[in-house]
GROMACS .gro file of C-alpha atoms in nm:
model
  257
    1UNK     CA    1   0.000   0.000   0.000
    2UNK     CA    2   0.274   0.243   0.093
    3UNK     CA    3   0.462   0.179  -0.232
    4UNK     CA    4   0.147   0.223  -0.440
    5UNK     CA    5   0.065   0.557  -0.281
    6UNK     CA    6   0.427   0.672  -0.315
    7UNK     CA    7   0.435   0.570  -0.681
    8UNK     CA    8   0.110   0.758  -0.744
    9UNK     CA    9   0.239   1.070  -0.570
   10UNK     CA   10   0.566   1.073  -0.765
   11UNK     CA   11   0.376   1.024  -1.093
   12UNK     CA   12   0.156   1.323  -1.008
   13UNK     CA   13   0.463   1.538  -0.942
   14UNK     CA   14   0.617   1.444  -1.280
   15UNK     CA   15   0.297   1.471  -1.480
   16UNK     CA   16   0.335   1.811  -1.644
   17UNK     CA   17   0.451   1.935  -1.985
   18UNK     CA   18   0.826   1.973  -2.026
   19UNK     CA   19   0.999   2.160  -2.309
   20UNK     CA   20   1.357   2.162  -2.430
   21UNK     CA   21   1.542   2.466  -2.562
   22UNK     CA   22   1.458   2.530  -2.930
   23UNK     CA   23   1.729   2.527  -3.197
   24UNK     CA   24   1.708   2.686  -3.541
   25UNK     CA   25   1.831   2.497  -3.847
   26UNK     CA   26   1.778   2.589  -4.213
   27UNK     CA   27   1.493   2.828  -4.132
   28UNK     CA   28   1.305   2.589  -3.901
   29UNK     CA   29   1.279   2.564  -3.523
   30UNK     CA   30   1.312   2.229  -3.348
   31UNK     CA   31   1.255   2.137  -2.985
   32UNK     CA   32   1.179   1.841  -2.759
   33UNK     CA   33   0.858   1.810  -2.561
   34UNK     CA   34   0.727   1.558  -2.309
   35UNK     CA   35   0.355   1.555  -2.227
   36UNK     CA   36   0.431   1.449  -1.873
   37UNK     CA   37   0.492   1.078  -1.825
   38UNK     CA   38   0.621   0.975  -2.166
   39UNK     CA   39   0.927   0.749  -2.153
   40UNK     CA   40   1.102   0.945  -2.430
   41UNK     CA   41   1.085   1.310  -2.530
   42UNK     CA   42   0.925   1.382  -2.868
   43UNK     CA   43   1.092   1.601  -3.132
   44UNK     CA   44   0.877   1.877  -3.284
   45UNK     CA   45   0.947   2.129  -3.556
   46UNK     CA   46   0.794   2.444  -3.706
   47UNK     CA   47   0.889   2.711  -3.958
   48UNK     CA   48   0.694   2.980  -3.774
   49UNK     CA   49   0.757   2.985  -3.400
   50UNK     CA   50   0.405   3.125  -3.347
   51UNK     CA   51   0.231   2.840  -3.531
   52UNK     CA   52   0.135   2.491  -3.418
   53UNK     CA   53   0.445   2.267  -3.440
   54UNK     CA   54   0.458   1.938  -3.630
   55UNK     CA   55   0.562   1.613  -3.469
   56UNK     CA   56   0.891   1.510  -3.633
   57UNK     CA   57   0.994   1.195  -3.445
   58UNK     CA   58   0.827   1.018  -3.154
   59UNK     CA   59   1.079   0.769  -3.006
   60UNK     CA   60   0.800   0.620  -2.795
   61UNK     CA   61   0.676   0.455  -3.115
   62UNK     CA   62   1.009   0.276  -3.170
   63UNK     CA   63   0.934   0.003  -2.914
   64UNK     CA   64   0.644  -0.104  -2.695
   65UNK     CA   65   0.861  -0.092  -2.383
   66UNK     CA   66   0.970   0.267  -2.449
   67UNK     CA   67   1.337   0.172  -2.409
   68UNK     CA   68   1.452   0.276  -2.758
   69UNK     CA   69   1.598   0.627  -2.742
   70UNK     CA   70   1.664   0.899  -2.994
   71UNK     CA   71   2.023   1.014  -2.953
   72UNK     CA   72   2.213   1.278  -3.148
   73UNK     CA   73   2.077   1.420  -3.472
   74UNK     CA   74   2.184   1.665  -3.740
   75UNK     CA   75   2.036   1.839  -4.042
   76UNK     CA   76   2.156   1.868  -4.399
   77UNK     CA   77   2.256   2.222  -4.499
   78UNK     CA   78   1.941   2.265  -4.709
   79UNK     CA   79   1.722   2.143  -4.424
   80UNK     CA   80   1.570   1.862  -4.631
   81UNK     CA   81   1.711   1.568  -4.439
   82UNK     CA   82   1.780   1.477  -4.079
   83UNK     CA   83   2.021   1.203  -3.976
   84UNK     CA   84   1.946   1.066  -3.630
   85UNK     CA   85   2.082   0.792  -3.407
   86UNK     CA   86   1.873   0.529  -3.233
   87UNK     CA   87   1.987   0.324  -2.932
   88UNK     CA   88   1.795   0.019  -2.815
   89UNK     CA   89   1.766  -0.096  -2.456
   90UNK     CA   90   2.031   0.139  -2.321
   91UNK     CA   91   2.305  -0.001  -2.545
   92UNK     CA   92   2.600   0.214  -2.657
   93UNK     CA   93   2.551   0.074  -3.007
   94UNK     CA   94   2.358   0.309  -3.232
   95UNK     CA   95   2.218   0.292  -3.580
   96UNK     CA   96   2.191   0.603  -3.796
   97UNK     CA   97   1.870   0.655  -3.992
   98UNK     CA   98   1.767   0.936  -4.226
   99UNK     CA   99   1.435   1.119  -4.236
  100UNK     CA  100   1.309   1.322  -4.532
  101UNK     CA  101   1.165   1.622  -4.350
  102UNK     CA  102   0.947   1.732  -4.641
  103UNK     CA  103   0.766   1.404  -4.696
  104UNK     CA  104   0.807   1.276  -4.337
  105UNK     CA  105   0.931   0.943  -4.475
  106UNK     CA  106   1.233   0.739  -4.375
  107UNK     CA  107   1.498   0.669  -4.634
  108UNK     CA  108   1.634   0.318  -4.677
  109UNK     CA  109   1.976   0.440  -4.565
  110UNK     CA  110   2.070   0.274  -4.236
  111UNK     CA  111   2.417   0.282  -4.080
  112UNK     CA  112   2.506   0.023  -3.817
  113UNK     CA  113   2.786  -0.046  -3.566
  114UNK     CA  114   2.803   0.318  -3.465
  115UNK     CA  115   2.937   0.433  -3.128
  116UNK     CA  116   3.063   0.767  -3.000
  117UNK     CA  117   2.977   0.950  -3.320
  118UNK     CA  118   2.802   1.251  -3.463
  119UNK     CA  119   2.672   1.297  -3.817
  120UNK     CA  120   2.839   1.582  -4.009
  121UNK     CA  121   2.661   1.669  -4.332
  122UNK     CA  122   2.820   1.781  -4.658
  123UNK     CA  123   2.613   1.787  -4.975
  124UNK     CA  124   2.401   1.475  -5.020
  125UNK     CA  125   2.576   1.277  -4.751
  126UNK     CA  126   2.735   1.285  -4.409
  127UNK     CA  127   3.046   1.182  -4.218
  128UNK     CA  128   3.020   0.950  -3.920
  129UNK     CA  129   3.236   0.722  -3.703
  130UNK     CA  130   3.196   0.352  -3.634
  131UNK     CA  131   3.370   0.032  -3.535
  132UNK     CA  132   3.421  -0.272  -3.759
  133UNK     CA  133   3.124  -0.508  -3.766
  134UNK     CA  134   3.158  -0.739  -3.463
  135UNK     CA  135   3.214  -1.106  -3.522
  136UNK     CA  136   2.946  -1.243  -3.292
  137UNK     CA  137   2.935  -1.105  -2.936
  138UNK     CA  138   2.889  -0.735  -3.012
  139UNK     CA  139   2.805  -0.650  -2.650
  140UNK     CA  140   3.121  -0.799  -2.501
  141UNK     CA  141   3.394  -0.723  -2.754
  142UNK     CA  142   3.648  -0.448  -2.695
  143UNK     CA  143   3.601  -0.116  -2.870
  144UNK     CA  144   3.886  -0.114  -3.122
  145UNK     CA  145   3.969   0.054  -3.453
  146UNK     CA  146   3.725   0.343  -3.452
  147UNK     CA  147   3.720   0.493  -3.802
  148UNK     CA  148   3.555   0.779  -3.993
  149UNK     CA  149   3.344   0.718  -4.305
  150UNK     CA  150   3.138   0.920  -4.552
  151UNK     CA  151   2.793   0.797  -4.650
  152UNK     CA  152   2.623   0.915  -4.970
  153UNK     CA  153   2.243   0.912  -4.960
  154UNK     CA  154   2.085   0.635  -5.163
  155UNK     CA  155   2.376   0.393  -5.125
  156UNK     CA  156   2.432   0.095  -4.897
  157UNK     CA  157   2.672   0.107  -4.604
  158UNK     CA  158   2.927  -0.121  -4.770
  159UNK     CA  159   2.981   0.153  -5.031
  160UNK     CA  160   3.075   0.415  -4.769
  161UNK     CA  161   3.412   0.586  -4.819
  162UNK     CA  162   3.677   0.538  -4.552
  163UNK     CA  163   3.801   0.884  -4.451
  164UNK     CA  164   4.033   0.816  -4.158
  165UNK     CA  165   4.161   0.523  -3.955
  166UNK     CA  166   4.456   0.464  -3.722
  167UNK     CA  167   4.556   0.100  -3.727
  168UNK     CA  168   4.859   0.171  -3.506
  169UNK     CA  169   4.644   0.292  -3.212
  170UNK     CA  170   4.341   0.065  -3.185
  171UNK     CA  171   4.202   0.227  -2.867
  172UNK     CA  172   4.172   0.580  -3.002
  173UNK     CA  173   3.843   0.735  -3.107
  174UNK     CA  174   3.802   0.964  -3.407
  175UNK     CA  175   3.529   1.207  -3.507
  176UNK     CA  176   3.483   1.487  -3.757
  177UNK     CA  177   3.289   1.808  -3.804
  178UNK     CA  178   3.246   2.032  -4.109
  179UNK     CA  179   3.282   2.411  -4.094
  180UNK     CA  180   2.973   2.619  -4.173
  181UNK     CA  181   3.106   2.712  -4.517
  182UNK     CA  182   3.148   2.341  -4.604
  183UNK     CA  183   3.516   2.397  -4.679
  184UNK     CA  184   3.708   2.233  -4.396
  185UNK     CA  185   3.676   1.887  -4.247
  186UNK     CA  186   3.791   1.895  -3.885
  187UNK     CA  187   3.925   1.572  -3.732
  188UNK     CA  188   3.953   1.519  -3.356
  189UNK     CA  189   4.112   1.208  -3.204
  190UNK     CA  190   4.100   1.105  -2.838
  191UNK     CA  191   4.244   0.833  -2.617
  192UNK     CA  192   4.102   0.940  -2.278
  193UNK     CA  193   3.852   1.185  -2.131
  194UNK     CA  194   4.081   1.489  -2.171
  195UNK     CA  195   4.322   1.603  -2.437
  196UNK     CA  196   4.284   1.543  -2.808
  197UNK     CA  197   4.466   1.546  -3.136
  198UNK     CA  198   4.339   1.787  -3.401
  199UNK     CA  199   4.376   1.803  -3.778
  200UNK     CA  200   4.200   1.958  -4.076
  201UNK     CA  201   4.152   1.891  -4.445
  202UNK     CA  202   4.059   2.143  -4.713
  203UNK     CA  203   3.766   1.981  -4.896
  204UNK     CA  204   3.810   2.220  -5.189
  205UNK     CA  205   4.143   2.055  -5.270
  206UNK     CA  206   4.206   1.715  -5.427
  207UNK     CA  207   4.440   1.601  -5.152
  208UNK     CA  208   4.278   1.373  -4.895
  209UNK     CA  209   4.558   1.415  -4.643
  210UNK     CA  210   4.489   1.572  -4.304
  211UNK     CA  211   4.712   1.851  -4.176
  212UNK     CA  212   4.780   1.805  -3.805
  213UNK     CA  213   4.768   2.095  -3.560
  214UNK     CA  214   4.830   1.880  -3.252
  215UNK     CA  215   4.909   1.514  -3.187
  216UNK     CA  216   5.027   1.499  -2.825
  217UNK     CA  217   4.690   1.477  -2.636
  218UNK     CA  218   4.817   1.708  -2.361
  219UNK     CA  219   4.552   1.975  -2.413
  220UNK     CA  220   4.203   2.024  -2.549
  221UNK     CA  221   4.153   2.176  -2.894
  222UNK     CA  222   3.827   2.271  -3.065
  223UNK     CA  223   3.771   2.453  -3.394
  224UNK     CA  224   3.480   2.690  -3.332
  225UNK     CA  225   3.462   2.838  -3.682
  226UNK     CA  226   3.653   2.992  -3.965
  227UNK     CA  227   3.674   3.301  -4.184
  228UNK     CA  228   3.826   3.221  -4.520
  229UNK     CA  229   4.172   3.073  -4.462
  230UNK     CA  230   4.162   3.139  -4.088
  231UNK     CA  231   4.051   2.872  -3.843
  232UNK     CA  232   3.953   2.982  -3.493
  233UNK     CA  233   4.084   2.743  -3.232
  234UNK     CA  234   3.972   2.726  -2.868
  235UNK     CA  235   4.231   2.564  -2.643
  236UNK     CA  236   4.350   2.537  -2.283
  237UNK     CA  237   4.711   2.503  -2.393
  238UNK     CA  238   4.807   2.861  -2.305
  239UNK     CA  239   4.560   2.929  -2.025
  240UNK     CA  240   4.352   2.676  -1.825
  241UNK     CA  241   4.047   2.899  -1.875
  242UNK     CA  242   4.102   2.868  -2.253
  243UNK     CA  243   4.226   3.102  -2.523
  244UNK     CA  244   4.100   3.170  -2.874
  245UNK     CA  245   4.374   3.131  -3.135
  246UNK     CA  246   4.376   3.224  -3.505
  247UNK     CA  247   4.532   2.962  -3.733
  248UNK     CA  248   4.623   3.041  -4.094
  249UNK     CA  249   4.568   2.719  -4.290
  250UNK     CA  250   4.857   2.813  -4.519
  251UNK     CA  251   5.089   2.845  -4.217
  252UNK     CA  252   4.947   2.593  -3.968
  253UNK     CA  253   5.266   2.553  -3.763
  254UNK     CA  254   5.230   2.623  -3.389
  255UNK     CA  255   5.464   2.924  -3.400
  256UNK     CA  256   5.224   3.101  -3.636
  257UNK     CA  257   4.913   3.069  -3.416
   0.00000   0.00000   0.00000
């Protein structure tokens, strides 16, 4: 009896609408909402913030138990597509799916064996990170040989282009982002919870080689944007409270920052 009354009281306290902070992408606003006691928050979107929003994805429909969660998501530059990650039963394994936001239909594109990854769009495709397909016990194998790929919409995963791998350091993770102007691909590698390696590649050039800004993992480095040939780098290398550095891509050596 006591547990039943306590459960009822807690449910009453949680039973109210909850809203996440809206974000604006490609002229549309997106936000999460929970009616009160839903297992998973629902993603809504609208072009006019004063109009009634549309339901974009309801993760509660993914499974009867409500244990399948919507993780990270990203939008194509033109706002037509959204790549999103789905995790089942609390697993770290994710699969990436793609939603056509105009028709509200799911594309056949499905990316598997994804962990610790974002989806960085460029043109009609996106970059992502994954591990090799496990040979059997996917929930007990070590995480080794994280690699970055590019997926073109309308193709199968086995056709994805390998962008970066580090066979010499199997425990390192790798992830990429793309600058707002679609020019630079930014690569970050990690081997612990602090410190990272950082490199960039000019996507307007034929060369597929990355130019490294740091490889020692002593400090944290993040590219926060660019203006033409200048990358803006946030780092705690100089000051523990962080400094903003300007990096000329034509003179990327540390002495020129």
